[in-house]
Short mmCIF file of C-alpha atoms in Angstrom, two decimals:
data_model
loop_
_atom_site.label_atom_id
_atom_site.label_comp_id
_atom_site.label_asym_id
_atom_site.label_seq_id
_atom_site.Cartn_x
_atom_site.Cartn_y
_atom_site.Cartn_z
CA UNK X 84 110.77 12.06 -75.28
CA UNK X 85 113.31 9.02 -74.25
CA UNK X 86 111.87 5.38 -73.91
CA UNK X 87 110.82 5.85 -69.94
CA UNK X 88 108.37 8.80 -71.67
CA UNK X 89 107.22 6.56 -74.36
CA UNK X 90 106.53 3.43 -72.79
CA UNK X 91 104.79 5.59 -70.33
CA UNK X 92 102.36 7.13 -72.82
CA UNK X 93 102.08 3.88 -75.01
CA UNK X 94 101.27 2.10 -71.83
CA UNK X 95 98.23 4.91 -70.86
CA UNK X 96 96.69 4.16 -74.24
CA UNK X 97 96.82 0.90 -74.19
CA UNK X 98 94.90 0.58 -70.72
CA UNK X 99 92.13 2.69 -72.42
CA UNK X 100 91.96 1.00 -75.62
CA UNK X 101 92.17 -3.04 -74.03
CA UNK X 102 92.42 -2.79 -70.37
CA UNK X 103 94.57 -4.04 -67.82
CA UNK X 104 94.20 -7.89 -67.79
CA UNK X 105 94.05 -7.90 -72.33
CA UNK X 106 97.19 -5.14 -72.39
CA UNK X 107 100.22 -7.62 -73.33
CA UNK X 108 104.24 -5.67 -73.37
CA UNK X 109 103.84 -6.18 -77.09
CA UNK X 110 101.07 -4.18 -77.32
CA UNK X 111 102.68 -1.83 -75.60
CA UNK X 112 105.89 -1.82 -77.45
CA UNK X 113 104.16 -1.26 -80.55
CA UNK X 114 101.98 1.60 -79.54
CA UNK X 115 105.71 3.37 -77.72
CA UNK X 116 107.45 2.62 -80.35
CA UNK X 117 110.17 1.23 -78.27
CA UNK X 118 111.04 -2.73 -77.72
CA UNK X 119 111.20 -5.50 -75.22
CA UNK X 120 113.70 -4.77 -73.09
CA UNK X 121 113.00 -0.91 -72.51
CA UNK X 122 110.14 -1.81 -69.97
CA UNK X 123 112.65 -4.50 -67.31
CA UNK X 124 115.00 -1.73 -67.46
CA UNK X 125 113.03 1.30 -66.75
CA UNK X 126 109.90 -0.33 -64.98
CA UNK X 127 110.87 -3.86 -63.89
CA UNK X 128 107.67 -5.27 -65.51
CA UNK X 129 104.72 -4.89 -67.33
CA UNK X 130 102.85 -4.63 -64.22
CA UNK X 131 104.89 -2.09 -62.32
CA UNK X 132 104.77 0.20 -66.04
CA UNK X 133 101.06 -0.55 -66.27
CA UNK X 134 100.32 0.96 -62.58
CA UNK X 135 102.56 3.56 -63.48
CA UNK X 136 100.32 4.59 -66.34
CA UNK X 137 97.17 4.04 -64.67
CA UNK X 138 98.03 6.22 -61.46
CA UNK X 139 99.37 8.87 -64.08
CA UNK X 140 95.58 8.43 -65.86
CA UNK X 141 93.89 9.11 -62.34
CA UNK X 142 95.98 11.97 -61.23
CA UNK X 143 95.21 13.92 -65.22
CA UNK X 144 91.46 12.70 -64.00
CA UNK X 145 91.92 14.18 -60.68
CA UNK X 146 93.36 17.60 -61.74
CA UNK X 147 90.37 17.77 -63.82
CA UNK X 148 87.80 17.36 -60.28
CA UNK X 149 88.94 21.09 -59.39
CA UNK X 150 86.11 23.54 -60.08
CA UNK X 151 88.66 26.48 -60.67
CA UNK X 152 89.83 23.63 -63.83
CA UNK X 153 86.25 25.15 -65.68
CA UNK X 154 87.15 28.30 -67.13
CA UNK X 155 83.69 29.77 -66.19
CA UNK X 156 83.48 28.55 -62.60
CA UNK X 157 83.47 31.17 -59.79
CA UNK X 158 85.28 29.34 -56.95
CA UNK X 159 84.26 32.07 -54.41
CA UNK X 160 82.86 29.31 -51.44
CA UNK X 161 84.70 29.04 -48.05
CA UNK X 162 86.92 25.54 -47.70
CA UNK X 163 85.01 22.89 -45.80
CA UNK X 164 81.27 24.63 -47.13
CA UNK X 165 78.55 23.55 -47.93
CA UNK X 166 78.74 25.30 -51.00
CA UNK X 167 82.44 24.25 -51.63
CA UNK X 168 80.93 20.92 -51.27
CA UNK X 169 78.56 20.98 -53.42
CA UNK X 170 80.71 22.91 -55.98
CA UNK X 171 83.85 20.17 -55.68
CA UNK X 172 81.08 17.08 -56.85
CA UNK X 173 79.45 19.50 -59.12
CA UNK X 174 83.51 20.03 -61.06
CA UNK X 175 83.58 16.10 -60.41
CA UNK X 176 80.36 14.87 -61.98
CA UNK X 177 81.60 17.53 -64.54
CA UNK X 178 84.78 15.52 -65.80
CA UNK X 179 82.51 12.12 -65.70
CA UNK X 180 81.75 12.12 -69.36
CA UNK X 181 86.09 12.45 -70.72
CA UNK X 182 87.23 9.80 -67.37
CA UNK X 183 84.68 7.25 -68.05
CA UNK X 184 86.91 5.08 -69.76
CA UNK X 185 89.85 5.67 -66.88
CA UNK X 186 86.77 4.87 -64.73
CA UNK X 187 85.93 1.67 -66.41
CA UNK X 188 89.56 1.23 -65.97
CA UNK X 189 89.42 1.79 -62.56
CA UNK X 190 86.45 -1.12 -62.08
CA UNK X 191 88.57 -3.32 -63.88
CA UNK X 192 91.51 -3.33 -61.80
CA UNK X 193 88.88 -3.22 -58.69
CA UNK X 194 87.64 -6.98 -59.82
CA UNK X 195 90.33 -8.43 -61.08
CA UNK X 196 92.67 -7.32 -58.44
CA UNK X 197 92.67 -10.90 -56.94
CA UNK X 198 94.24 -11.76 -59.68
CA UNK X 199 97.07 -9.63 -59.86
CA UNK X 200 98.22 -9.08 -56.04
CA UNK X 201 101.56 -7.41 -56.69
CA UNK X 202 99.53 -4.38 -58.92
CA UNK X 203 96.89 -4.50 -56.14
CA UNK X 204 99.28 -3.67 -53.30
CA UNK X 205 101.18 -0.92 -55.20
CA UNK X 206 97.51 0.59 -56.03
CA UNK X 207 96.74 0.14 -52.68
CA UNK X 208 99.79 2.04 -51.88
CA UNK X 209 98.02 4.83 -54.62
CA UNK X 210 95.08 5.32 -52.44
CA UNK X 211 96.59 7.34 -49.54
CA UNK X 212 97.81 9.75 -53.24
CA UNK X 213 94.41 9.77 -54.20
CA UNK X 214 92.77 10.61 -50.63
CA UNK X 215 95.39 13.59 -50.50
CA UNK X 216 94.40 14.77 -53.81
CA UNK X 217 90.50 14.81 -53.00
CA UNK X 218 90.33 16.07 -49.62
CA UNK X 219 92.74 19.01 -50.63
CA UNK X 220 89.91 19.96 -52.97
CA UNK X 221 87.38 20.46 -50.40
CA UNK X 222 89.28 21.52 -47.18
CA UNK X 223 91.96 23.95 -49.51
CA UNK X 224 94.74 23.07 -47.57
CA UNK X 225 97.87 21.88 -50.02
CA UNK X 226 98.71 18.05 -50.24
CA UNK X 227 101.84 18.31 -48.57
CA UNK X 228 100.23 20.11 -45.52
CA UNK X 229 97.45 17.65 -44.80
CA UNK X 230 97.29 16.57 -41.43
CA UNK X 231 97.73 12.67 -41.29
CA UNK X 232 94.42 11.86 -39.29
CA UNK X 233 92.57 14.04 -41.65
CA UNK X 234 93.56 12.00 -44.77
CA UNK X 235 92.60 8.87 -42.88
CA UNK X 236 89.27 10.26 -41.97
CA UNK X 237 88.10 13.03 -43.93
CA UNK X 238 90.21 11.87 -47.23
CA UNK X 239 88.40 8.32 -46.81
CA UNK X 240 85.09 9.68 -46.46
CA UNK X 241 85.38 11.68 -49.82
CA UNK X 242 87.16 8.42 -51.49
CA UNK X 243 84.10 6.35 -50.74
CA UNK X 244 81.35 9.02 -51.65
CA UNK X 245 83.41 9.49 -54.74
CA UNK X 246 83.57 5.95 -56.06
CA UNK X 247 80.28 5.32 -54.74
CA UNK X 248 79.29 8.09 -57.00
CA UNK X 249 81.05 7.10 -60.12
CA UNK X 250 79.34 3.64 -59.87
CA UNK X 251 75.94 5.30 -60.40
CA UNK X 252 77.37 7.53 -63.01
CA UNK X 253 79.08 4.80 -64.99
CA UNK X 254 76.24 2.20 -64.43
CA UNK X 255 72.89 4.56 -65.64
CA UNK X 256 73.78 8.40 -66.23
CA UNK X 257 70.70 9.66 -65.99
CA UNK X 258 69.40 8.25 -62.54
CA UNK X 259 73.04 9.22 -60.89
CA UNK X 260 73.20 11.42 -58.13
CA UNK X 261 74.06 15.26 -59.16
CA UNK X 262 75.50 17.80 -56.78
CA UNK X 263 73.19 19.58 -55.11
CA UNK X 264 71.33 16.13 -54.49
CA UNK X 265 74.59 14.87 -52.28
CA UNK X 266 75.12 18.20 -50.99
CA UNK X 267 71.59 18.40 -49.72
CA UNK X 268 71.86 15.25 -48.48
CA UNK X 269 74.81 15.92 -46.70
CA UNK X 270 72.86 19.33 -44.47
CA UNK X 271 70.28 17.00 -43.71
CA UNK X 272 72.93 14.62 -41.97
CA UNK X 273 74.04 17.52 -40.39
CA UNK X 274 71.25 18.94 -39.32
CA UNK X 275 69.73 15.36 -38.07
CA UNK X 276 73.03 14.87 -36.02
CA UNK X 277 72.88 18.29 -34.63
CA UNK X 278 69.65 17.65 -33.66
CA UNK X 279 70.17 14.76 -31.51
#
């Protein structure tokens, strides 16, 4: 690997051993093995590297939301099911346990972005990335071949569900909401708007 590589991989570990705010460039020269100057001229700052790492962190945590990622899983369900639904939060809830510390990460950077409004607007920037990513999973249509108003309406909807989710799930484990208690939450929304 070359410096950009290292300082890129020193910087992940660093934001899951201290954090964002307590991550200084020294630490993450020493864990890259590389020095000072490496980070101006292949990020531009600490900052820019640290978002760098911590979008790279999501997307690994992302790949890991597909239910075809289990070995054992038998991703037979239609896109846009019910079942597929329910089978998408059920691969999620899944990869809770190895992402809770990208997680805590994530609530980190969610309070504190006040604080650091340059890394807040290029995370901000992430989120349309990170609607993509999750809506592809349930609709099965490929990133590049979403639909704009979809990933502004369907890809929000599954961005709030999912961080409302991971709230529970990082706050008390065992009172979180599991899969098939969303997804039957979800038919009787259905059903109830049907209805009327």
């Amino acid at each position: 690997m070359g410096h950009r590589e290292d300082l890129l991989e020193g910087a992940k570990r660093c934001l899951l051993q201290k954090g964002f705010l307590r991550t200084t460039a020294r630490d993450i020269v020493k864990e890259s093995g590389t020095n000072l100057a490496s980070i101006g001229y292949h990020y531009g700052s600490k900052d820019a590297l640290l978002v760098q790492a911590y979008v790279a962190l999501i997307e690994g945590v992302g790949e890991s939301f597909d239910p075809r990622a289990d070995a054992g899983a038998d991703v037979t369900s239609p896109a846009g099911s019910l079942e597929r639904f329910q089978e998408v939060w059920t691969g999620i809830i899944r990869a809770v346990p190895e992402s809770r510390a990208v997680w805590l990460l994530s609530f980190e950077l969610l309070f504190q972005g006040d604080r650091l409004p340059e890394v807040r607007k290029l995370l901000a920037e992430a989120q349309v990335e990170g609607r993509k990513g999750i809506l592809s999973l349930f609709n099965g249509v490929p990133e590049d071949d979403l639909d704009a108003g979809a990933v502004e309406t369907e890809g929000r909807f599954y961005q709030t569900l999912l961080n409302g989710l991971m709230v529970q799930w990082l706050f008390d484990p065992d009172s979180a909401t599991d899969a098939a208690q969303l997804t039957e939450g979800l038919r009787r929304v259905i059903e109830g708007a049907a209805a009327r």
